[in-house]
Amino acid sequence: MDRRRMLALLGLSPTLVAGSPAYARTSPRPGTEGSSATKDASRELITVMNPAIAGKMATRVPLVPPLDALDNKTIYLVNLSWEGPDAANYFYEAMTEWLQKRYTGVKTVVKVTAEGMFGSDPAIIKDVKASKADAAIVGVAG
Amino acid sequence: MDCKIPAIGIASSNIVHYATGYVQKYQTGMPIRYVSVPFPFTGQPRAVDVGYVTGKDMLTGQPMMTAIVKALTDPLTAEEKVAGSSPEAEAEPRFLDPMSEANLRQLFEDREWTDFNSIVLPTEKLVTEMLKGTSRKPSEMVKTINITGGARELTVEKVAISAVMAGASPEQFPVILALATQAPFGNSTSSMANMVVISGPIRHELKFNCGTNAMGPYNRSNAVVGRAFCLLSKTAGDLRNNVNAWETLGNTMQYNSQCFGENEEALPEGWDPMHVEMGFKPTDNVVSVGTGWSSVASVGASQAIYPTHQLMRDYMSSFCASGSAATIVMDPTVAGLLKGVHGFKTKADLSQWFSENVTKRNDSYWGNGVIQSTAVPFALAGVEPYASWRKLPDDALIKPFTNPKAIHVVVAGGKVQTMWFVTDFGFRRGVKIDDWA
């Protein structure tokens, strides 16, 4: 028999009640409880393989303590150049004006990332490690 | 990276949803604080972006600057202090619960494992049969999929499951395994897609269509292998709509990634097949995957009044030329005209001509978002030619296809009309299919 024809036939065959019960789940799949997937249980049951792959969860990283206040702090305004650097620059200019009117000695430094929206910037990292920045605002994406 | 200062993000709400959900869960593990601006943010007049500073944070409804100051100064919550131990990975059993066929089909759609066309359900028997198409062990790793996080381990068996779902045969499985090394397919808010080109003798052995309707729905191998790339991309990449698949329009080319074979036998003398230009032997069987967005057709036959390559050039000028990438797919008759009438002795000659002759207004080049995102950092770093182009007047003409080797030419079709497509698809080096046999 032609192999493709055989595959098509086997895909619909009720004789393919295959697979080891030892692997079968005992609880409903997330999202199927009470859905239309559970309304047809009277039909013959078949077992199929799972195409999904388990994802590894990221290790949790805590946030560092926040600032107590913004006075006399240096804040890096990191421009990711998301679809270009102009929009974030406009936003950061206005933000700087707002901050400087309200917080004594606050200093903002706009940094455009060297590697764009998908990369890092070794120079900014170096500055942070050298304690040149007290906090960072990163954006603007969208 | 060891940067111990408080940092917050600013993004539009669609990005924040992704960043605080899927990205935090599978990539960063860090509950980064965000404030949110309205969307769209980029491409707005200056006054609009400035106005967002005095507007509202889209997440909390507070005044934007109040929200920013609070994000920088509010004490950490218990959740924000959690460190170290990662939660256990979500289990995915090898087999699904026994169900009726109808329920299984509903489940596969609920989990977004399909392209919402009918699939072949992957029973163990069919998957075992599929695995006979390769000498590789079922547990062997094809690659780790980490495009949207999660480091998912794509094994030969998982590829076989997707291949069964797509309706493939075991003989096609080595092609699909080679293709799986390039998974997942393009996934970007910019609505990307792929182009899959099959090269070498295997085109005939597996009856890929290289002739009439090569890019249309008229051939089983083209349809099934291309579809398998879609299905394994979705399952292995865990790509789900509005969860981690954010293509705003999407792209219909993703259904089967334009899978077709090159009509190598119809190439003019001196024009090498695509895989040979990539450095493979003519007898190698190769699958190549291109990534891009757009395709423009000649819409009719080539005309003597305006040489074909000049019309191609004109149409190419509409592309963004990201990475200097372009691919021209042409009927063998067009290739014959370009060589016989216009003197392009090789594909490389034609690519070189495009590189030297496609021009674009400077403001049009920089008016593209992908170029802004990728080329501006180069320009700001002084990398040429981008640095010089940034200083040119808007109406200056530049030649954006700087690298002729990134301009590919593929010949396919049935010699029915002298037509062609110019596309902005850029190709990575192909993958040898026989390595996966």
Coordinates of C-alpha atoms in Angstrom, one line a residue:
Chain A
M1 CA 0.0 0.0 0.0
D2 CA 1.1 3.5 -0.7
R3 CA 2.7 4.9 2.4
R4 CA 0.9 8.2 2.3
R5 CA -2.4 6.5 1.9
M6 CA -1.6 4.2 4.8
L7 CA -0.7 7.2 7.0
A8 CA -3.9 9.0 6.2
L9 CA -5.9 5.9 6.9
L10 CA -4.1 5.1 10.1
G11 CA -4.6 8.6 11.4
L12 CA -8.3 8.1 11.6
S13 CA -8.4 4.4 12.5
P14 CA -10.1 3.5 15.8
T15 CA -7.7 0.5 15.9
L16 CA -4.9 2.8 17.0
V17 CA -5.6 2.7 20.7
A18 CA -1.9 2.8 21.3
G19 CA 0.5 3.9 23.9
S20 CA 1.3 2.9 27.4
P21 CA -1.3 3.7 30.1
A22 CA 1.7 4.2 32.4
Y23 CA 2.4 7.5 30.6
A24 CA -1.1 8.7 30.6
R25 CA -2.1 11.8 32.5
T26 CA -4.7 11.3 35.2
S27 CA -6.0 14.9 35.3
P28 CA -7.5 17.0 32.6
R29 CA -5.1 19.2 30.6
P30 CA -5.1 22.8 31.6
G31 CA -7.7 24.7 29.7
T32 CA -9.8 21.7 28.8
E33 CA -11.8 21.4 32.0
G34 CA -15.4 22.2 31.2
S35 CA -14.6 23.1 27.6
S36 CA -16.1 21.6 24.5
A37 CA -13.2 19.1 24.7
T38 CA -14.9 17.2 27.5
K39 CA -18.3 16.9 25.9
D40 CA -17.6 14.0 23.7
A41 CA -16.4 11.4 26.2
S42 CA -18.7 8.7 25.0
R43 CA -16.7 8.1 21.8
E44 CA -13.9 5.5 21.6
L45 CA -10.8 6.8 23.3
I46 CA -7.4 7.0 21.6
T47 CA -4.0 7.9 22.9
V48 CA -1.7 10.3 21.0
M49 CA 1.8 11.7 21.7
N50 CA 2.2 15.1 23.1
P51 CA 3.8 17.7 20.7
A52 CA 4.5 20.2 23.5
I53 CA 7.9 20.6 25.1
A54 CA 8.3 21.6 28.7
G55 CA 9.9 25.0 29.2
K56 CA 12.5 25.6 31.8
M57 CA 11.5 28.4 34.2
A58 CA 14.0 31.1 34.8
T59 CA 15.8 31.3 38.1
R60 CA 14.2 34.0 40.3
V61 CA 16.3 37.1 40.6
P62 CA 15.2 39.6 43.3
L63 CA 15.1 43.3 42.7
V64 CA 17.7 45.4 44.4
P65 CA 16.5 47.9 47.1
P66 CA 14.9 51.0 45.7
L67 CA 16.1 54.5 46.2
D68 CA 15.1 56.3 49.4
A69 CA 14.5 59.5 47.4
L70 CA 15.6 61.1 44.1
D71 CA 17.3 64.2 45.6
N72 CA 21.0 64.4 44.6
K73 CA 20.8 61.1 42.6
T74 CA 22.1 60.4 39.2
I75 CA 19.6 58.6 37.0
Y76 CA 20.6 57.1 33.7
L77 CA 17.9 57.4 31.1
V78 CA 18.7 54.5 28.8
N79 CA 17.4 54.9 25.3
L80 CA 17.0 51.5 23.6
S81 CA 16.5 53.0 20.1
W82 CA 13.2 51.1 19.9
E83 CA 12.3 51.7 16.2
G84 CA 14.7 54.6 16.4
P85 CA 16.1 56.9 19.2
D86 CA 14.0 60.0 18.6
A87 CA 10.8 59.2 20.5
A88 CA 12.6 58.1 23.7
N89 CA 14.8 61.2 23.5
Y90 CA 11.7 63.5 23.4
F91 CA 10.2 61.7 26.3
Y92 CA 13.5 61.7 28.4
E93 CA 14.0 65.5 27.7
A94 CA 10.6 66.2 29.1
M95 CA 11.1 63.8 32.0
T96 CA 14.4 65.5 32.9
E97 CA 12.7 68.9 33.0
W98 CA 10.0 67.6 35.3
L99 CA 12.4 65.9 37.7
Q100 CA 14.8 68.8 37.9
K101 CA 11.9 71.1 38.9
R102 CA 11.0 68.9 41.8
Y103 CA 14.1 67.2 43.2
T104 CA 17.2 69.0 44.5
G105 CA 20.4 68.0 42.8
V106 CA 18.9 65.3 40.7
K107 CA 21.0 64.6 37.6
T108 CA 19.9 62.7 34.5
V109 CA 22.2 61.3 31.9
V110 CA 20.7 60.0 28.6
K111 CA 22.5 57.0 27.2
V112 CA 21.7 55.6 23.8
T113 CA 22.5 51.9 23.8
A114 CA 25.4 50.9 21.4
E115 CA 23.8 47.7 20.4
G116 CA 20.2 48.9 19.9
M117 CA 17.1 47.4 21.2
F118 CA 18.3 43.8 21.0
G119 CA 21.7 44.2 22.6
S120 CA 23.6 45.4 25.7
D121 CA 26.0 48.2 26.1
P122 CA 29.4 47.5 27.8
A123 CA 30.0 51.2 28.4
I124 CA 26.8 51.6 30.4
I125 CA 27.5 48.5 32.4
K126 CA 30.9 49.8 33.1
D127 CA 29.5 53.1 34.3
V128 CA 27.1 51.3 36.6
K129 CA 29.8 49.1 38.1
A130 CA 31.8 52.3 38.7
S131 CA 28.9 53.7 40.7
K132 CA 28.3 56.5 38.2
A133 CA 24.6 55.9 38.3
D134 CA 22.2 55.5 41.2
A135 CA 19.3 54.2 39.2
A136 CA 18.3 53.6 35.6
I137 CA 15.1 54.0 33.5
V138 CA 15.2 51.8 30.4
G139 CA 13.0 52.3 27.4
V140 CA 10.9 53.4 25.7
A141 CA 9.6 50.3 24.0
G142 CA 6.4 50.4 21.9
Chain B
M1 CA 25.9 41.2 34.4
D2 CA 26.3 42.5 37.9
C3 CA 24.6 45.9 38.0
K4 CA 23.2 46.5 41.4
I5 CA 21.1 49.6 40.9
P6 CA 17.3 49.9 40.8
A7 CA 16.1 50.0 37.3
I8 CA 12.6 50.3 35.8
G9 CA 11.3 49.8 32.3
I10 CA 9.0 52.0 30.2
A11 CA 7.0 50.4 27.4
S12 CA 3.7 50.4 25.8
S13 CA 1.1 48.0 27.4
N14 CA 1.5 45.3 24.8
I15 CA 5.2 45.0 25.5
V16 CA 4.7 45.2 29.3
H17 CA 2.2 42.3 29.1
Y18 CA 4.9 40.2 27.4
A19 CA 7.8 41.3 29.5
T20 CA 6.1 40.8 32.9
G21 CA 4.5 37.5 31.8
Y22 CA 6.3 35.2 29.5
V23 CA 9.7 36.9 29.6
Q24 CA 9.8 37.0 33.4
K25 CA 8.7 33.4 33.7
Y26 CA 11.1 31.9 31.1
Q27 CA 14.0 34.4 30.6
T28 CA 14.7 36.9 33.3
G29 CA 13.2 35.6 36.4
M30 CA 13.1 39.2 37.6
P31 CA 9.9 41.0 38.4
I32 CA 11.0 44.2 36.8
R33 CA 8.9 47.3 37.5
Y34 CA 7.3 48.9 34.5
V35 CA 5.3 52.0 33.7
S36 CA 3.4 52.1 30.5
V37 CA 2.9 54.7 27.8
P38 CA 0.1 54.6 25.2
F39 CA 0.7 52.7 22.0
P40 CA 2.0 53.7 19.5
F41 CA 4.9 55.5 21.0
T42 CA 7.4 55.7 18.2
G43 CA 6.5 57.5 15.0
Q44 CA 4.5 60.1 16.8
P45 CA 5.1 63.9 16.6
R46 CA 7.4 65.2 19.3
A47 CA 4.5 66.9 21.1
V48 CA 2.7 63.6 21.6
D49 CA 5.7 61.8 23.1
V50 CA 6.4 64.8 25.4
G51 CA 2.7 64.8 26.4
Y52 CA 3.0 61.3 27.7
V53 CA 5.3 62.6 30.5
T54 CA 2.4 64.6 31.9
G55 CA -0.2 62.0 31.0
K56 CA -1.2 58.8 32.8
D57 CA 0.6 55.5 33.4
M58 CA -1.4 53.0 31.5
L59 CA -0.8 50.3 34.1
T60 CA -1.9 52.1 37.3
G61 CA -3.8 55.2 36.0
Q62 CA -1.6 57.4 38.1
P63 CA 0.1 60.5 36.7
M64 CA 3.1 59.1 34.7
M65 CA 5.8 60.8 36.7
T66 CA 4.2 59.9 40.0
A67 CA 4.3 56.3 38.8
I68 CA 7.9 56.5 37.7
V69 CA 9.0 58.0 41.0
K70 CA 7.1 55.4 43.0
A71 CA 8.6 52.6 40.8
L72 CA 12.1 53.9 41.8
T73 CA 11.4 54.4 45.5
D74 CA 8.6 52.2 46.7
P75 CA 9.8 49.5 49.2
L76 CA 10.1 46.0 47.7
T77 CA 7.2 43.6 48.0
A78 CA 7.8 40.0 49.2
E79 CA 7.4 38.8 45.7
E80 CA 10.1 41.1 44.5
K81 CA 12.5 39.7 47.1
V82 CA 12.2 36.1 45.9
A83 CA 15.6 34.7 44.9
G84 CA 17.2 31.5 43.6
S85 CA 15.1 28.4 43.5
S86 CA 13.3 28.2 40.2
P87 CA 9.9 26.7 40.2
E88 CA 9.8 23.3 38.6
A89 CA 9.4 23.2 34.9
E90 CA 5.8 22.6 33.7
A91 CA 5.4 18.9 33.0
E92 CA 4.6 17.8 29.5
P93 CA 4.0 14.1 29.5
R94 CA 5.1 12.0 26.6
F95 CA 1.5 10.9 25.9
L96 CA -1.8 12.8 26.3
D97 CA -4.8 11.5 28.2
P98 CA -6.9 9.0 26.1
M99 CA -9.7 11.0 24.5
S100 CA -12.1 10.7 21.6
E101 CA -10.8 12.0 18.3
A102 CA -13.1 15.0 18.5
N103 CA -11.8 15.9 21.9
L104 CA -8.2 15.5 20.9
R105 CA -8.7 17.8 17.9
Q106 CA -10.3 20.4 20.2
L107 CA -7.4 20.0 22.7
F108 CA -4.8 20.5 19.9
E109 CA -6.6 23.7 18.9
D110 CA -7.0 24.9 22.5
R111 CA -3.3 24.5 23.0
E112 CA -2.6 26.2 19.7
W113 CA -0.5 23.2 18.5
T114 CA -2.0 23.4 15.0
D115 CA -2.3 25.9 12.2
F116 CA -6.1 25.4 12.5
N117 CA -6.3 23.3 9.5
S118 CA -7.0 19.6 10.1
I119 CA -4.0 17.5 11.3
V120 CA -3.2 13.8 11.5
L121 CA -3.3 12.9 15.1
P122 CA 0.1 11.7 16.2
T123 CA -0.5 8.2 17.5
E124 CA 2.6 6.3 18.8
K125 CA 2.3 3.9 15.8
L126 CA 2.5 6.8 13.3
V127 CA 5.3 8.5 15.2
T128 CA 7.3 5.2 15.3
E129 CA 6.7 4.8 11.6
M130 CA 7.9 8.4 11.0
L131 CA 11.1 7.7 13.0
K132 CA 12.0 5.0 10.6
G133 CA 12.8 7.8 8.1
T134 CA 16.0 8.6 10.1
S135 CA 18.9 6.8 11.7
R136 CA 18.9 9.3 14.5
K137 CA 17.6 8.2 17.9
P138 CA 14.3 9.6 19.1
S139 CA 15.8 11.1 22.2
E140 CA 18.6 12.9 20.2
M141 CA 18.5 16.7 20.6
V142 CA 18.0 18.6 17.4
K143 CA 18.3 22.0 19.0
T144 CA 17.3 24.0 22.1
I145 CA 14.6 26.5 21.3
N146 CA 15.1 29.6 23.3
I147 CA 13.8 32.3 21.1
T148 CA 11.1 33.4 23.5
G149 CA 12.7 31.7 26.5
G150 CA 12.2 28.4 28.1
A151 CA 15.2 26.5 26.6
R152 CA 12.9 23.9 25.2
E153 CA 14.7 20.8 24.1
L154 CA 13.6 19.8 20.6
T155 CA 14.2 16.1 20.1
V156 CA 14.0 13.9 17.1
E157 CA 10.8 12.4 18.5
K158 CA 9.2 15.8 19.0
V159 CA 10.0 16.7 15.4
A160 CA 8.5 13.4 14.3
I161 CA 5.2 14.2 16.1
S162 CA 4.9 17.5 14.2
A163 CA 5.8 15.7 11.0
V164 CA 3.0 13.3 11.5
M165 CA 0.6 16.1 12.4
A166 CA 1.5 17.8 9.1
G167 CA 0.8 14.7 7.1
A168 CA 4.4 13.9 6.2
S169 CA 5.8 10.6 5.2
P170 CA 8.9 8.9 6.7
E171 CA 10.8 9.6 3.4
Q172 CA 10.3 13.3 4.0
F173 CA 11.4 13.2 7.6
P174 CA 15.1 13.9 7.0
V175 CA 14.1 17.1 5.2
I176 CA 11.9 18.1 8.1
L177 CA 14.7 17.3 10.7
A178 CA 17.1 19.5 8.7
L179 CA 14.5 22.2 8.7
A180 CA 13.9 21.8 12.4
T181 CA 17.5 23.0 13.0
Q182 CA 16.3 26.4 11.8
A183 CA 13.1 26.5 13.9
P184 CA 11.2 28.4 15.0
F185 CA 9.9 30.4 12.1
G186 CA 10.1 34.2 12.2
N187 CA 8.3 35.7 15.1
S188 CA 8.3 39.5 15.4
T189 CA 5.8 42.3 15.9
S190 CA 6.8 43.3 12.4
S191 CA 5.1 40.2 11.0
M192 CA 7.9 38.2 9.5
A193 CA 7.7 35.0 7.5
N194 CA 10.0 32.4 5.9
M195 CA 11.0 31.0 2.6
V196 CA 12.1 27.3 2.4
V197 CA 14.1 26.2 -0.7
I198 CA 14.9 22.6 -1.4
S199 CA 18.1 21.9 -3.4
G200 CA 19.8 18.8 -4.8
P201 CA 18.6 15.4 -6.2
I202 CA 16.2 14.9 -3.3
R203 CA 13.8 17.3 -5.1
H204 CA 13.1 14.6 -7.6
E205 CA 13.3 11.7 -5.2
L206 CA 10.6 13.2 -3.0
K207 CA 8.7 14.8 -5.8
F208 CA 9.1 18.5 -4.7
N209 CA 7.6 20.8 -7.3
C210 CA 10.1 23.1 -8.9
G211 CA 8.1 23.8 -12.1
T212 CA 4.6 25.1 -12.8
N213 CA 3.0 26.3 -9.6
A214 CA 6.1 25.7 -7.6
M215 CA 5.0 28.3 -5.0
G216 CA 1.3 27.4 -5.2
P217 CA -0.9 24.7 -3.5
Y218 CA -0.4 22.0 -6.1
N219 CA 2.1 19.6 -4.6
R220 CA 2.2 17.4 -1.6
S221 CA 5.9 17.6 -0.7
N222 CA 6.0 21.4 -0.9
A223 CA 2.8 21.7 1.1
V224 CA 3.6 19.1 3.8
V225 CA 7.2 19.9 4.5
G226 CA 6.5 23.6 4.6
R227 CA 3.6 23.0 6.9
A228 CA 5.7 20.8 9.2
F229 CA 8.0 23.8 9.7
C230 CA 5.0 25.8 10.8
L231 CA 3.7 23.2 13.2
L232 CA 7.1 22.3 14.8
S233 CA 7.8 26.0 15.1
K234 CA 4.6 26.5 17.0
T235 CA 4.9 23.4 19.2
A236 CA 8.6 23.6 19.9
G237 CA 8.6 27.3 20.3
D238 CA 5.4 27.3 22.4
L239 CA 4.2 30.1 20.1
R240 CA 0.8 31.2 21.1
N241 CA -1.2 34.2 20.0
N242 CA -0.9 37.2 22.2
V243 CA 1.2 35.2 24.7
N244 CA 4.6 35.1 23.0
A245 CA 3.6 35.4 19.3
W246 CA 3.1 39.1 18.7
E247 CA 3.0 39.5 14.9
T248 CA 0.6 42.4 14.7
L249 CA -0.8 41.4 11.3
G250 CA 0.7 38.0 11.1
N251 CA 1.8 36.7 7.7
T252 CA -0.1 34.2 5.5
M253 CA 3.3 32.9 4.2
Q254 CA 3.8 31.3 7.6
Y255 CA 1.3 28.5 6.8
N256 CA 3.9 26.6 4.7
S257 CA 6.8 29.1 4.5
Q258 CA 6.7 29.2 0.7
C259 CA 8.4 25.8 0.5
F260 CA 9.5 24.9 -3.0
G261 CA 12.4 23.4 -5.0
E262 CA 14.7 25.2 -7.3
N263 CA 14.4 24.3 -10.9
E264 CA 18.1 23.4 -11.2
E265 CA 17.7 21.6 -14.5
A266 CA 16.4 24.8 -16.1
L267 CA 19.2 27.1 -15.0
P268 CA 21.1 28.8 -17.8
E269 CA 24.6 27.6 -18.2
G270 CA 26.8 29.3 -15.7
W271 CA 24.1 29.9 -13.2
D272 CA 24.7 27.7 -10.2
P273 CA 21.9 26.3 -8.0
M274 CA 21.4 28.2 -4.8
H275 CA 23.1 25.5 -2.6
V276 CA 26.1 25.5 -4.8
E277 CA 26.5 29.2 -4.4
M278 CA 26.4 28.6 -0.7
G279 CA 29.4 26.3 -1.0
F280 CA 27.7 22.9 -1.2
K281 CA 28.3 20.3 -3.9
P282 CA 25.7 19.9 -6.7
T283 CA 24.9 16.4 -5.5
D284 CA 24.3 17.5 -1.9
N285 CA 20.7 17.7 -0.7
V286 CA 20.1 20.9 1.1
V287 CA 17.3 22.8 2.7
S288 CA 17.7 26.6 3.0
V289 CA 15.6 28.9 5.1
G290 CA 15.2 32.6 4.4
T291 CA 13.5 35.1 6.7
G292 CA 11.8 38.3 5.5
W293 CA 8.5 40.0 5.1
S294 CA 7.6 41.0 1.6
S295 CA 7.2 39.8 -1.9
V296 CA 6.4 41.9 -5.0
A297 CA 5.5 40.2 -8.3
S298 CA 6.3 41.4 -11.9
V299 CA 2.5 41.1 -12.5
G300 CA 2.9 39.9 -16.0
A301 CA 5.5 39.0 -18.6
S302 CA 8.8 40.7 -19.1
Q303 CA 8.8 43.5 -21.7
A304 CA 11.4 44.6 -24.2
I305 CA 10.6 48.2 -23.6
Y306 CA 12.0 48.1 -20.1
P307 CA 14.5 45.4 -19.3
T308 CA 13.5 43.0 -16.6
H309 CA 16.4 43.6 -14.3
Q310 CA 15.6 47.3 -14.4
L311 CA 12.1 46.7 -13.3
M312 CA 13.3 44.3 -10.6
R313 CA 15.7 47.1 -9.5
D314 CA 12.9 49.6 -9.3
Y315 CA 10.7 47.3 -7.2
M316 CA 13.6 46.4 -4.9
S317 CA 14.1 50.0 -4.0
S318 CA 10.9 49.7 -2.0
F319 CA 12.4 47.2 0.4
C320 CA 14.2 48.3 3.6
A321 CA 17.4 46.4 2.6
S322 CA 17.9 45.3 6.2
G323 CA 21.1 43.3 6.2
S324 CA 21.3 44.0 2.4
A325 CA 19.0 41.0 2.1
A326 CA 16.9 40.3 -1.0
T327 CA 15.9 37.2 -2.9
I328 CA 14.6 37.2 -6.5
V329 CA 12.6 34.1 -7.5
M330 CA 12.2 33.9 -11.3
D331 CA 10.9 31.7 -13.9
P332 CA 13.6 29.9 -16.0
T333 CA 12.5 32.0 -19.0
V334 CA 13.4 35.1 -17.1
A335 CA 16.8 33.7 -16.2
G336 CA 17.3 32.9 -19.9
L337 CA 16.5 36.5 -20.9
L338 CA 18.8 37.9 -18.2
K339 CA 21.6 35.8 -19.4
G340 CA 21.0 35.6 -23.1
V341 CA 19.7 39.1 -23.8
H342 CA 21.2 41.2 -21.0
G343 CA 24.5 39.4 -20.4
F344 CA 24.4 38.3 -16.8
K345 CA 26.6 35.3 -17.1
T346 CA 26.1 34.2 -13.5
K347 CA 23.7 34.8 -10.6
A348 CA 26.5 36.6 -8.9
D349 CA 26.8 39.1 -11.8
L350 CA 23.1 39.9 -11.4
S351 CA 23.4 40.3 -7.6
Q352 CA 26.4 42.6 -8.1
W353 CA 24.4 44.7 -10.6
F354 CA 21.5 45.1 -8.1
S355 CA 23.9 46.1 -5.4
E356 CA 25.4 48.8 -7.6
N357 CA 22.1 50.0 -9.1
V358 CA 19.3 49.8 -6.6
T359 CA 19.0 53.3 -5.1
K360 CA 16.7 54.7 -2.5
R361 CA 16.0 58.2 -1.0
N362 CA 17.9 58.6 2.2
D363 CA 14.8 59.6 4.2
S364 CA 12.9 56.6 2.9
Y365 CA 15.8 54.3 4.1
W366 CA 15.7 55.8 7.6
G367 CA 12.0 55.9 7.6
N368 CA 11.8 52.2 8.2
G369 CA 11.4 51.0 11.7
V370 CA 13.6 47.9 11.3
I371 CA 16.4 50.1 9.9
Q372 CA 16.0 52.5 12.7
S373 CA 16.3 49.7 15.2
T374 CA 19.2 48.0 13.6
A375 CA 21.2 50.5 11.6
V376 CA 21.0 53.6 13.9
P377 CA 23.2 52.0 16.6
F378 CA 25.8 51.3 13.9
A379 CA 25.5 54.9 12.6
L380 CA 25.9 56.3 16.1
A381 CA 29.0 54.1 16.6
G382 CA 30.5 55.6 13.5
V383 CA 30.2 52.4 11.4
E384 CA 30.2 53.1 7.7
P385 CA 28.3 53.6 5.5
Y386 CA 25.5 54.2 8.1
A387 CA 27.3 57.0 9.8
S388 CA 27.7 59.0 6.6
W389 CA 24.2 58.2 5.4
R390 CA 22.8 59.7 8.6
K391 CA 24.4 63.0 7.6
L392 CA 23.1 63.1 4.1
P393 CA 20.1 65.3 3.0
D394 CA 16.7 63.6 2.9
D395 CA 16.6 63.5 -0.9
A396 CA 20.1 62.1 -1.4
L397 CA 20.1 58.7 -3.1
I398 CA 21.9 55.9 -1.4
K399 CA 22.6 52.3 -2.5
P400 CA 21.3 50.3 0.4
F401 CA 22.1 46.8 -0.8
T402 CA 25.7 47.0 0.2
N403 CA 26.5 43.3 0.2
P404 CA 25.8 41.5 -3.2
K405 CA 26.3 38.1 -1.5
A406 CA 23.2 38.7 0.5
I407 CA 21.1 39.1 -2.7
H408 CA 20.1 35.6 -3.7
V409 CA 18.6 34.4 -7.0
V410 CA 16.4 31.3 -7.2
V411 CA 15.0 29.9 -10.4
A412 CA 11.7 28.1 -10.2
G413 CA 8.6 27.8 -12.3
G414 CA 7.3 26.0 -15.4
K415 CA 8.3 28.3 -18.3
V416 CA 4.6 29.4 -18.7
Q417 CA 5.3 33.1 -18.3
T418 CA 8.3 35.3 -18.0
M419 CA 7.4 36.4 -14.5
W420 CA 9.2 36.8 -11.2
F421 CA 9.0 37.9 -7.6
V422 CA 11.4 40.2 -5.9
T423 CA 11.4 39.7 -2.1
D424 CA 13.2 40.9 1.0
F425 CA 14.0 37.5 2.3
G426 CA 17.5 37.0 3.6
F427 CA 19.0 33.4 3.7
R428 CA 21.1 31.7 6.2
R429 CA 23.5 29.0 4.9
G430 CA 21.5 25.9 4.1
V431 CA 21.5 22.6 6.0
K432 CA 22.5 19.3 4.6
I433 CA 19.5 17.0 4.6
D434 CA 21.6 13.8 4.3
D435 CA 23.1 14.5 7.7
W436 CA 19.6 13.8 9.1
A437 CA 18.8 10.7 7.1

